[in-house]
mmCIF file of C-alpha atoms in Angstrom:
data_model
loop_
_atom_site.group_PDB
_atom_site.id
_atom_site.type_symbol
_atom_site.label_atom_id
_atom_site.label_comp_id
_atom_site.label_asym_id
_atom_site.label_seq_id
_atom_site.Cartn_x
_atom_site.Cartn_y
_atom_site.Cartn_z
ATOM 1 C CA MET H 10 -51.739 -147.347 0.376
ATOM 2 C CA SER H 11 -50.195 -149.134 -3.345
ATOM 3 C CA LEU H 12 -46.743 -148.969 -3.535
ATOM 4 C CA SER H 13 -46.896 -146.218 -5.952
ATOM 5 C CA SER H 14 -48.038 -144.187 -3.771
ATOM 6 C CA PHE H 15 -45.205 -144.727 -1.511
ATOM 7 C CA PHE H 16 -42.212 -144.191 -4.149
ATOM 8 C CA LEU H 17 -44.403 -141.238 -5.006
ATOM 9 C CA VAL H 18 -43.573 -139.696 -1.804
ATOM 10 C CA THR H 19 -40.544 -140.758 -0.795
ATOM 11 C CA GLY H 20 -39.613 -139.140 -4.038
ATOM 12 C CA VAL H 21 -41.205 -135.852 -2.789
ATOM 13 C CA ALA H 22 -39.849 -136.027 0.813
ATOM 14 C CA LEU H 23 -36.364 -137.130 -1.097
ATOM 15 C CA PHE H 24 -36.847 -134.128 -3.395
ATOM 16 C CA ALA H 25 -37.347 -131.884 -0.605
ATOM 17 C CA VAL H 26 -34.798 -132.453 1.749
ATOM 18 C CA PHE H 27 -32.580 -131.740 -1.867
ATOM 19 C CA LEU H 28 -34.620 -128.566 -2.839
ATOM 20 C CA PHE H 29 -34.223 -126.961 1.018
ATOM 21 C CA PHE H 30 -31.509 -128.468 2.710
ATOM 22 C CA LYS H 31 -27.734 -127.296 1.222
ATOM 23 C CA PRO H 32 -24.522 -128.453 1.817
ATOM 24 C CA PHE H 33 -21.845 -126.095 3.679
ATOM 25 C CA LYS H 34 -19.297 -124.185 1.763
ATOM 26 C CA VAL H 35 -16.003 -125.019 3.334
ATOM 27 C CA ASP H 36 -12.830 -123.565 1.926
ATOM 28 C CA ILE H 37 -10.278 -126.663 2.749
ATOM 29 C CA ALA H 38 -7.715 -124.499 0.390
ATOM 30 C CA ASN H 39 -7.426 -122.417 3.339
ATOM 31 C CA PRO H 40 -7.735 -123.628 6.918
ATOM 32 C CA GLY H 41 -6.159 -120.900 8.360
ATOM 33 C CA GLU H 42 -3.099 -120.975 10.642
ATOM 34 C CA MET H 43 -2.208 -124.730 11.191
ATOM 35 C CA PRO H 44 0.290 -126.053 14.810
ATOM 36 C CA GLN H 45 2.570 -128.300 13.114
ATOM 37 C CA ILE H 46 3.064 -129.638 16.975
ATOM 38 C CA GLU H 47 1.254 -129.330 19.682
ATOM 39 C CA LEU H 48 2.530 -130.519 22.997
ATOM 40 C CA ASN H 49 1.375 -130.098 26.413
ATOM 41 C CA ARG H 50 3.851 -130.308 30.126
ATOM 42 C CA PHE H 51 6.905 -129.940 27.705
ATOM 43 C CA ILE H 52 10.913 -129.117 27.988
ATOM 44 C CA VAL H 53 12.216 -128.041 25.156
ATOM 45 C CA HIS H 54 16.530 -127.951 25.770
ATOM 46 C CA GLU H 55 18.262 -125.796 22.571
ATOM 47 C CA VAL H 56 21.512 -127.154 22.449
ATOM 48 C CA THR H 57 24.970 -124.997 21.435
ATOM 49 C CA GLU H 58 28.355 -126.344 20.477
ATOM 50 C CA GLN H 59 28.935 -124.608 23.962
ATOM 51 C CA GLY H 60 26.178 -127.040 25.356
ATOM 52 C CA VAL H 61 22.792 -125.925 26.885
ATOM 53 C CA LYS H 62 21.926 -122.178 25.755
ATOM 54 C CA THR H 63 17.494 -122.776 26.823
ATOM 55 C CA ILE H 64 15.719 -124.609 28.011
ATOM 56 C CA LEU H 65 11.515 -123.737 27.435
ATOM 57 C CA ALA H 66 9.711 -125.688 29.469
ATOM 58 C CA GLY H 67 5.822 -124.654 29.711
ATOM 59 C CA GLY H 68 1.703 -126.732 30.469
ATOM 60 C CA TYR H 69 0.507 -126.252 26.831
ATOM 61 C CA ALA H 70 2.804 -124.541 24.071
ATOM 62 C CA ARG H 71 1.330 -124.485 19.859
ATOM 63 C CA ARG H 72 4.571 -125.256 16.886
ATOM 64 C CA TYR H 73 4.397 -122.775 14.486
ATOM 65 C CA GLU H 74 6.555 -122.801 11.102
ATOM 66 C CA ASP H 75 8.101 -119.686 12.688
ATOM 67 C CA ARG H 76 7.465 -119.939 16.566
ATOM 68 C CA PHE H 77 6.175 -121.513 19.563
ATOM 69 C CA THR H 78 2.879 -119.996 22.153
ATOM 70 C CA VAL H 79 3.205 -121.847 25.998
ATOM 71 C CA SER H 80 1.452 -121.254 28.562
ATOM 72 C CA ASP H 81 2.268 -121.198 31.937
ATOM 73 C CA VAL H 82 5.670 -120.776 30.311
ATOM 74 C CA ASN H 83 9.819 -121.142 32.395
ATOM 75 C CA VAL H 84 12.406 -120.260 29.772
ATOM 76 C CA THR H 85 16.080 -120.533 31.160
ATOM 77 C CA ASP H 86 18.647 -118.708 29.805
ATOM 78 C CA LYS H 87 22.157 -119.105 28.879
ATOM 79 C CA ALA H 88 23.248 -114.816 28.743
ATOM 80 C CA LYS H 89 27.075 -114.733 28.227
ATOM 81 C CA SER H 90 28.171 -114.946 31.768
ATOM 82 C CA HIS H 91 24.977 -115.144 33.557
ATOM 83 C CA ILE H 92 21.484 -117.644 34.471
ATOM 84 C CA GLN H 93 18.934 -116.637 34.460
ATOM 85 C CA SER H 94 15.347 -117.280 34.349
ATOM 86 C CA MET H 95 11.888 -116.346 33.117
ATOM 87 C CA GLN H 96 8.711 -117.692 34.059
ATOM 88 C CA ALA H 97 5.223 -115.632 32.785
ATOM 89 C CA ASP H 98 1.856 -116.911 31.961
ATOM 90 C CA GLU H 99 2.093 -116.920 28.513
ATOM 91 C CA GLY H 100 4.810 -116.142 26.136
ATOM 92 C CA ILE H 101 6.632 -116.316 22.524
ATOM 93 C CA TYR H 102 9.075 -117.937 21.586
ATOM 94 C CA LYS H 103 10.778 -116.618 18.341
ATOM 95 C CA GLU H 104 14.092 -116.960 17.852
ATOM 96 C CA PRO H 105 15.791 -114.818 19.209
ATOM 97 C CA VAL H 106 12.898 -113.004 20.500
ATOM 98 C CA ILE H 107 11.271 -114.384 23.597
ATOM 99 C CA VAL H 108 7.602 -111.886 24.430
ATOM 100 C CA LEU H 109 6.659 -112.931 27.426
ATOM 101 C CA LYS H 110 2.782 -111.688 29.024
ATOM 102 C CA GLN H 111 0.686 -111.543 31.928
ATOM 103 C CA HIS H 112 3.229 -112.125 35.625
ATOM 104 C CA VAL H 113 5.841 -111.719 34.274
ATOM 105 C CA ARG H 114 8.929 -112.380 36.497
ATOM 106 C CA TYR H 115 12.620 -112.342 35.901
ATOM 107 C CA GLN H 116 15.436 -113.643 38.521
ATOM 108 C CA ARG H 117 19.629 -113.741 37.439
ATOM 109 C CA ASP H 118 21.334 -115.655 39.456
ATOM 110 C CA ASP H 119 23.570 -113.141 40.320
ATOM 111 C CA GLY H 120 20.063 -111.484 42.826
ATOM 112 C CA VAL H 121 18.365 -109.114 40.221
ATOM 113 C CA LYS H 122 14.636 -109.579 40.010
ATOM 114 C CA PHE H 123 12.763 -107.832 37.993
ATOM 115 C CA GLN H 124 8.433 -107.879 38.062
ATOM 116 C CA THR H 125 6.029 -106.755 35.061
ATOM 117 C CA GLN H 126 3.624 -107.587 32.700
ATOM 118 C CA GLU H 127 5.083 -107.468 29.253
ATOM 119 C CA VAL H 128 8.321 -107.952 28.305
ATOM 120 C CA GLU H 129 10.582 -108.384 25.162
ATOM 121 C CA TYR H 130 13.890 -110.402 25.613
ATOM 122 C CA ASN H 131 15.608 -110.035 22.581
ATOM 123 C CA GLN H 132 18.486 -113.004 23.096
ATOM 124 C CA SER H 133 21.015 -111.949 21.062
ATOM 125 C CA SER H 134 22.074 -108.638 22.117
ATOM 126 C CA GLY H 135 20.525 -109.218 25.908
ATOM 127 C CA GLU H 136 18.487 -105.867 25.755
ATOM 128 C CA MET H 137 14.373 -106.549 27.534
ATOM 129 C CA VAL H 138 12.531 -104.282 27.674
ATOM 130 C CA ALA H 139 8.864 -103.594 29.512
ATOM 131 C CA ASN H 140 7.025 -100.856 28.764
ATOM 132 C CA ASP H 141 4.337 -101.053 31.417
ATOM 133 C CA ARG H 142 5.074 -101.075 35.482
ATOM 134 C CA PHE H 143 7.877 -102.951 36.995
ATOM 135 C CA ILE H 144 9.358 -103.498 40.240
ATOM 136 C CA LEU H 145 13.139 -104.773 40.124
ATOM 137 C CA TRP H 146 15.125 -105.661 43.367
ATOM 138 C CA GLN H 147 18.753 -106.558 43.700
ATOM 139 C CA GLY H 148 19.476 -107.300 46.940
ATOM 140 C CA ASN H 149 18.299 -105.217 49.777
ATOM 141 C CA ASP H 150 17.752 -102.413 47.291
ATOM 142 C CA ARG H 151 14.406 -101.989 45.310
ATOM 143 C CA LEU H 152 13.745 -99.689 42.133
ATOM 144 C CA GLU H 153 10.035 -98.656 40.768
ATOM 145 C CA GLY H 154 8.295 -97.347 37.509
ATOM 146 C CA LYS H 155 8.272 -97.576 33.833
ATOM 147 C CA ALA H 156 9.944 -98.661 30.327
ATOM 148 C CA LEU H 157 12.271 -101.103 31.549
ATOM 149 C CA HIS H 158 15.335 -100.704 29.711
ATOM 150 C CA PHE H 159 17.704 -103.890 30.721
ATOM 151 C CA ASN H 160 20.799 -106.085 29.397
ATOM 152 C CA ALA H 161 21.205 -108.995 30.758
ATOM 153 C CA TYR H 162 24.679 -109.437 29.709
ATOM 154 C CA ASP H 163 26.105 -106.071 31.351
ATOM 155 C CA GLY H 164 22.910 -106.033 33.961
ATOM 156 C CA ILE H 165 22.730 -102.319 33.431
ATOM 157 C CA ALA H 166 19.155 -100.674 33.876
ATOM 158 C CA SER H 167 17.141 -97.630 33.227
ATOM 159 C CA GLY H 168 13.444 -96.727 33.177
ATOM 160 C CA ILE H 169 10.810 -92.959 33.800
ATOM 161 C CA ASN H 170 9.356 -92.265 36.575
ATOM 162 C CA ILE H 171 11.505 -94.478 38.729
ATOM 163 C CA VAL H 172 11.333 -94.395 42.728
ATOM 164 C CA GLY H 173 13.506 -96.690 44.631
ATOM 165 C CA ASN H 174 14.945 -97.618 48.556
ATOM 166 C CA TYR H 175 18.734 -98.317 48.334
ATOM 167 C CA GLU H 176 20.465 -99.667 52.187
ATOM 168 C CA LEU H 177 23.438 -96.832 52.344
ATOM 169 C CA LYS H 178 26.180 -98.791 53.316
ATOM 170 C CA GLU H 179 29.407 -97.151 56.118
ATOM 171 C CA LYS H 180 32.302 -98.019 55.480
#
């Protein structure tokens, strides 16, 4: 094979590559929403002038400009006169609202507990709303129902289709 035929075959092969193979079109100007920080097994303390207000812990989190998204979330919050703890498989924390999803468990220091699948908690007002089924306990009393509305500040709870077991005390 002569040198000129080698360059001719190589030139035709390179021209074929150039002709048939096109680069991917990547839109660098709009990459989508990117997290600012990604955390693995973390604890975040929110400190105010009065002390620690909220402790947010989890297995994995992404911090975006306006919110945290967390898996295996555990939130401990000081709500005026009570300390409360909430756990769930997933959570979104966008101050002042915390949305917890999948296997939500709530417990307060005075013995109030409930379980549901999804709850939205407004830290400013103390309101918790769970539109799904729930089970609420306080001591030996137990309530089951739908559409729980619970105020963490005053302990008032309401819902629909409630069935309850109460332990009555004799005087």
